Amino acid sequence: MNPNEKNEFRPTMDAEFTTAATNVSQIPTDGLPQVAFLGRSNVGKSSLLNALTGRKNLVKVSSKPGKTKEINFFKFNQAFYLVDLPGVGYAGVKFEKVSEMQSGIRAYVEQSKALRGVVYLIDCKIGLQPIDVETIEGIRSLGCPVLPVMSKCDKANQSELAKTRNSLLKILGEDIRPLRLSTLRKIGLRELWQEILSTVAVEA
Ligand code: GTP
Ligand code: MG
């Protein structure tokens, strides 16, 4: 491993849980910028939020897919929100429930005026799935920037990493640089934090 990849990320901001929205009418309207975390179920969205806050249990994490069911808002330093979304395409819940959640996510991206970007997580080992492509294209078609993040890179070998990266370049363009992340090994956290701060235009 490249020694520079080992990140000594230390959270520098206070974070508080503010809202669990089950409906778009419940999302915060205070105008503070928002960045949302999205990706298939179990890809590591909630774990990432915990890592960025430095608190193990601020967000509930599970080895069972489908843990996060609401749109959860976490306020950082009274300056911006990070938003934990339910996993896309989770097959263990009923179809109606899935479509409800999907339209919930779509409705959120469409209607939240304060949403500045979506951090989209793809499990390095599993790679880009059709539902990822559909979701990423859907978000971009609504005019919202997508920041691709390759999660759980501690589990993947070089050829899996290259395959996931190449499939992302194919749909997002050759000039993007998907960020490699491992919450477990603390790889990529500092880079991602910097990207988030510049997206919400807040200084560290
Ligand atoms: P849903 O809420 O179901 O959509 O899942 P999620 O995307 O929020 O995933 P969550 O953070 O709950 O993590 C799912 C599982 O992956 C847990 O068992 C985590 O411990 C594990 N996990 C998270 N990040 C990493 C990582 O960087 N590396 C490895 N190896 N495992 C991880
Ligand atoms: Mg979750």
Short mmCIF file of C-alpha atoms and ligand atoms in Angstrom, two decimals:
data_model
loop_
_atom_site.label_atom_id
_atom_site.label_comp_id
_atom_site.label_asym_id
_atom_site.label_seq_id
_atom_site.Cartn_x
_atom_site.Cartn_y
_atom_site.Cartn_z
CA MET A 1 0.00 0.00 0.00
CA ASN A 2 1.20 3.50 -0.80
CA PRO A 3 2.06 5.04 2.62
CA ASN A 4 0.44 8.31 1.56
CA GLU A 5 -2.87 6.47 1.28
CA LYS A 6 -2.94 5.90 5.02
CA ASN A 7 -5.00 8.77 6.27
CA GLU A 8 -4.78 10.24 9.70
CA PHE A 9 -8.18 11.88 9.40
CA ARG A 10 -9.37 13.50 12.61
CA PRO A 11 -12.86 14.98 12.66
CA THR A 12 -12.70 18.68 13.42
CA MET A 13 -16.35 19.58 13.53
CA ASP A 14 -19.24 19.02 15.90
CA ALA A 15 -21.98 16.89 14.44
CA GLU A 16 -25.53 16.42 15.63
CA PHE A 17 -28.40 14.33 14.34
CA THR A 18 -31.29 16.64 13.57
CA THR A 19 -33.96 15.01 11.40
CA ALA A 20 -35.20 11.63 10.21
CA ALA A 21 -37.43 12.46 7.25
CA THR A 22 -39.82 9.91 5.82
CA ASN A 23 -41.29 12.44 3.47
CA VAL A 24 -39.80 15.30 1.48
CA SER A 25 -42.02 17.76 3.34
CA GLN A 26 -39.93 17.06 6.47
CA ILE A 27 -36.51 17.99 5.10
CA PRO A 28 -34.75 21.01 6.68
CA THR A 29 -35.56 24.32 5.02
CA ASP A 30 -33.03 26.52 6.84
CA GLY A 31 -31.02 26.97 3.63
CA LEU A 32 -27.79 25.39 4.93
CA PRO A 33 -26.05 23.45 2.14
CA GLN A 34 -26.48 19.67 2.02
CA VAL A 35 -24.37 16.80 0.66
CA ALA A 36 -26.05 13.38 0.53
CA PHE A 37 -24.57 9.89 0.70
CA LEU A 38 -26.13 7.37 -1.64
CA GLY A 39 -25.37 3.88 -2.96
CA ARG A 40 -26.65 0.32 -2.81
CA SER A 41 -27.58 -1.10 0.54
CA ASN A 42 -24.67 -2.25 2.71
CA VAL A 43 -22.09 -0.26 0.72
CA GLY A 44 -20.96 1.60 3.86
CA LYS A 45 -22.82 4.95 3.82
CA SER A 46 -23.69 5.05 7.52
CA SER A 47 -20.24 3.78 8.55
CA LEU A 48 -18.71 6.61 6.54
CA LEU A 49 -20.84 9.17 8.33
CA ASN A 50 -19.74 7.80 11.68
CA ALA A 51 -16.10 8.01 10.56
CA LEU A 52 -16.50 11.65 9.51
CA THR A 53 -18.02 12.56 12.86
CA GLY A 54 -15.51 10.48 14.82
CA ARG A 55 -18.39 8.91 16.72
CA LYS A 56 -18.90 5.19 16.48
CA ASN A 57 -22.63 5.16 17.04
CA LEU A 58 -24.02 8.45 15.84
CA VAL A 59 -25.48 6.58 12.85
CA LYS A 60 -26.83 3.03 13.07
CA VAL A 61 -24.79 0.52 11.05
CA SER A 62 -25.59 -3.10 10.26
CA SER A 63 -24.13 -6.07 8.44
CA LYS A 64 -27.72 -6.73 7.30
CA PRO A 65 -28.76 -4.66 4.24
CA GLY A 66 -31.65 -2.23 4.55
CA LYS A 67 -30.66 -0.67 7.86
CA THR A 68 -31.27 2.97 6.99
CA LYS A 69 -34.94 3.58 6.19
CA GLU A 70 -35.30 7.34 6.46
CA ILE A 71 -33.53 10.37 5.03
CA ASN A 72 -31.33 11.26 8.01
CA PHE A 73 -29.82 14.71 8.43
CA PHE A 74 -26.65 15.43 10.42
CA LYS A 75 -25.68 19.05 11.00
CA PHE A 76 -21.97 19.92 11.11
CA ASN A 77 -20.81 23.04 12.99
CA GLN A 78 -24.15 24.73 12.31
CA ALA A 79 -22.76 25.21 8.78
CA PHE A 80 -23.95 22.34 6.55
CA TYR A 81 -25.71 18.97 6.53
CA LEU A 82 -24.54 15.53 5.56
CA VAL A 83 -27.47 13.35 4.62
CA ASP A 84 -27.63 9.56 5.01
CA LEU A 85 -30.04 8.05 2.50
CA PRO A 86 -31.55 4.53 2.41
CA GLY A 87 -29.73 2.00 0.21
CA VAL A 88 -30.92 1.84 -3.40
CA GLY A 89 -32.26 -1.41 -4.80
CA TYR A 90 -32.51 -3.31 -1.56
CA ALA A 91 -34.23 -6.58 -2.52
CA GLY A 92 -35.15 -7.79 0.96
CA VAL A 93 -38.07 -5.41 1.29
CA LYS A 94 -41.31 -5.55 -0.67
CA PHE A 95 -41.38 -4.08 -4.14
CA GLU A 96 -43.84 -1.35 -3.16
CA LYS A 97 -41.57 -0.38 -0.32
CA VAL A 98 -38.58 -0.21 -2.67
CA SER A 99 -40.41 1.97 -5.15
CA GLU A 100 -41.58 4.16 -2.27
CA MET A 101 -37.99 4.63 -1.11
CA GLN A 102 -36.77 5.20 -4.65
CA SER A 103 -39.32 7.86 -5.32
CA GLY A 104 -38.46 9.30 -1.88
CA ILE A 105 -34.81 9.60 -2.89
CA ARG A 106 -35.70 10.97 -6.30
CA ALA A 107 -38.13 13.43 -4.76
CA TYR A 108 -35.45 14.57 -2.31
CA VAL A 109 -32.84 15.16 -5.04
CA GLU A 110 -35.44 16.95 -7.14
CA GLN A 111 -36.86 19.14 -4.43
CA SER A 112 -34.09 19.96 -1.98
CA LYS A 113 -32.90 23.37 -3.10
CA ALA A 114 -29.97 23.14 -0.67
CA LEU A 115 -28.55 19.88 -2.06
CA ARG A 116 -25.10 20.67 -3.52
CA GLY A 117 -23.99 17.17 -4.50
CA VAL A 118 -24.33 13.43 -4.00
CA VAL A 119 -21.45 11.27 -2.81
CA TYR A 120 -22.23 7.97 -4.57
CA LEU A 121 -20.63 4.88 -3.04
CA ILE A 122 -19.82 1.75 -5.04
CA ASP A 123 -18.40 -1.33 -3.33
CA CYS A 124 -15.00 -1.88 -5.03
CA LYS A 125 -15.33 -5.63 -4.92
CA ILE A 126 -18.92 -5.87 -6.19
CA GLY A 127 -18.39 -3.17 -8.84
CA LEU A 128 -20.86 -0.98 -10.70
CA GLN A 129 -24.30 -2.61 -11.05
CA PRO A 130 -27.11 -1.63 -13.46
CA ILE A 131 -29.05 -0.02 -10.59
CA ASP A 132 -26.00 2.15 -9.82
CA VAL A 133 -25.80 3.34 -13.43
CA GLU A 134 -29.54 4.05 -13.47
CA THR A 135 -29.37 5.98 -10.19
CA ILE A 136 -26.23 7.98 -11.07
CA GLU A 137 -27.70 8.93 -14.45
CA GLY A 138 -31.01 9.85 -12.79
CA ILE A 139 -29.27 12.16 -10.31
CA ARG A 140 -27.16 13.82 -12.98
CA SER A 141 -30.18 14.31 -15.22
CA LEU A 142 -31.68 16.37 -12.39
CA GLY A 143 -28.61 18.63 -12.58
CA CYS A 144 -27.05 17.42 -9.34
CA PRO A 145 -23.28 16.72 -9.30
CA VAL A 146 -22.22 13.15 -8.42
CA LEU A 147 -18.96 12.42 -6.61
CA PRO A 148 -18.11 8.73 -7.13
CA VAL A 149 -16.48 6.92 -4.22
CA MET A 150 -15.17 3.36 -4.37
CA SER A 151 -15.90 1.97 -0.90
CA LYS A 152 -14.46 -0.94 1.12
CA CYS A 153 -11.22 -0.81 -0.91
CA ASP A 154 -9.57 -2.86 1.86
CA LYS A 155 -11.46 -5.91 0.53
CA ALA A 156 -10.69 -5.59 -3.18
CA ASN A 157 -7.64 -6.66 -5.19
CA GLN A 158 -5.95 -4.56 -7.90
CA SER A 159 -7.94 -6.04 -10.78
CA GLU A 160 -11.27 -5.49 -8.98
CA LEU A 161 -10.25 -1.90 -8.21
CA ALA A 162 -9.27 -1.28 -11.85
CA LYS A 163 -12.50 -2.83 -13.15
CA THR A 164 -14.69 -0.69 -10.88
CA ARG A 165 -12.69 2.44 -11.71
CA ASN A 166 -12.88 1.84 -15.48
CA SER A 167 -16.61 1.23 -15.45
CA LEU A 168 -17.04 4.53 -13.58
CA LEU A 169 -14.91 6.42 -16.10
CA LYS A 170 -17.07 4.96 -18.86
CA ILE A 171 -20.28 6.46 -17.51
CA LEU A 172 -18.92 9.64 -15.91
CA GLY A 173 -16.13 10.59 -18.32
CA GLU A 174 -12.39 9.99 -18.53
CA ASP A 175 -11.47 13.08 -16.53
CA ILE A 176 -13.09 12.02 -13.25
CA ARG A 177 -10.96 10.56 -10.49
CA PRO A 178 -13.07 8.17 -8.37
CA LEU A 179 -11.95 8.33 -4.78
CA ARG A 180 -10.84 5.12 -3.10
CA LEU A 181 -12.21 4.72 0.39
CA SER A 182 -11.94 2.37 3.31
CA THR A 183 -13.66 3.47 6.46
CA LEU A 184 -12.24 0.41 8.17
CA ARG A 185 -8.61 1.21 7.27
CA LYS A 186 -9.13 5.00 7.24
CA ILE A 187 -8.12 5.37 3.59
CA GLY A 188 -9.43 8.34 1.59
CA LEU A 189 -11.30 10.01 4.45
CA ARG A 190 -9.28 13.20 4.42
CA GLU A 191 -9.61 13.63 0.64
CA LEU A 192 -13.34 13.03 0.80
CA TRP A 193 -13.73 15.50 3.68
CA GLN A 194 -11.91 18.17 1.63
CA GLU A 195 -14.19 17.48 -1.35
CA ILE A 196 -17.24 17.80 0.87
CA LEU A 197 -16.04 21.09 2.38
CA SER A 198 -15.36 22.57 -1.03
CA THR A 199 -18.76 21.39 -2.27
CA VAL A 200 -20.55 23.18 0.58
CA ALA A 201 -18.06 26.10 0.42
CA VAL A 202 -17.07 25.84 4.08
CA GLU A 203 -13.48 26.32 5.27
CA ALA A 204 -11.85 23.63 7.41
P1 GTP B 1 -27.90 0.51 4.40
O1 GTP B 1 -28.25 1.43 5.51
O2 GTP B 1 -28.49 -0.84 4.52
O3 GTP B 1 -28.16 1.12 3.05
O4 GTP B 1 -26.29 0.21 4.46
P2 GTP B 1 -25.08 1.25 4.54
O5 GTP B 1 -24.64 1.60 3.15
O6 GTP B 1 -25.39 2.39 5.44
O7 GTP B 1 -23.91 0.34 5.15
P3 GTP B 1 -23.35 0.31 6.65
O8 GTP B 1 -22.55 1.54 6.95
O9 GTP B 1 -24.47 -0.03 7.57
O10 GTP B 1 -22.28 -0.88 6.55
C1 GTP B 1 -22.61 -2.17 6.11
C2 GTP B 1 -21.55 -3.15 6.54
O11 GTP B 1 -20.30 -2.88 5.87
C3 GTP B 1 -21.22 -3.13 8.04
O12 GTP B 1 -21.04 -4.45 8.48
C4 GTP B 1 -19.92 -2.34 8.12
O13 GTP B 1 -19.12 -2.67 9.25
C5 GTP B 1 -19.23 -2.76 6.82
N1 GTP B 1 -18.28 -1.73 6.32
C6 GTP B 1 -18.47 -0.41 6.25
N2 GTP B 1 -17.38 0.23 5.77
C7 GTP B 1 -16.45 -0.72 5.52
C8 GTP B 1 -15.09 -0.68 5.01
O14 GTP B 1 -14.49 0.35 4.70
N3 GTP B 1 -14.47 -1.91 4.85
C9 GTP B 1 -15.08 -3.09 5.17
N4 GTP B 1 -14.40 -4.22 4.96
N5 GTP B 1 -16.33 -3.16 5.70
C10 GTP B 1 -17.02 -2.00 5.87
MG MG B 2 -27.16 2.94 6.33
#
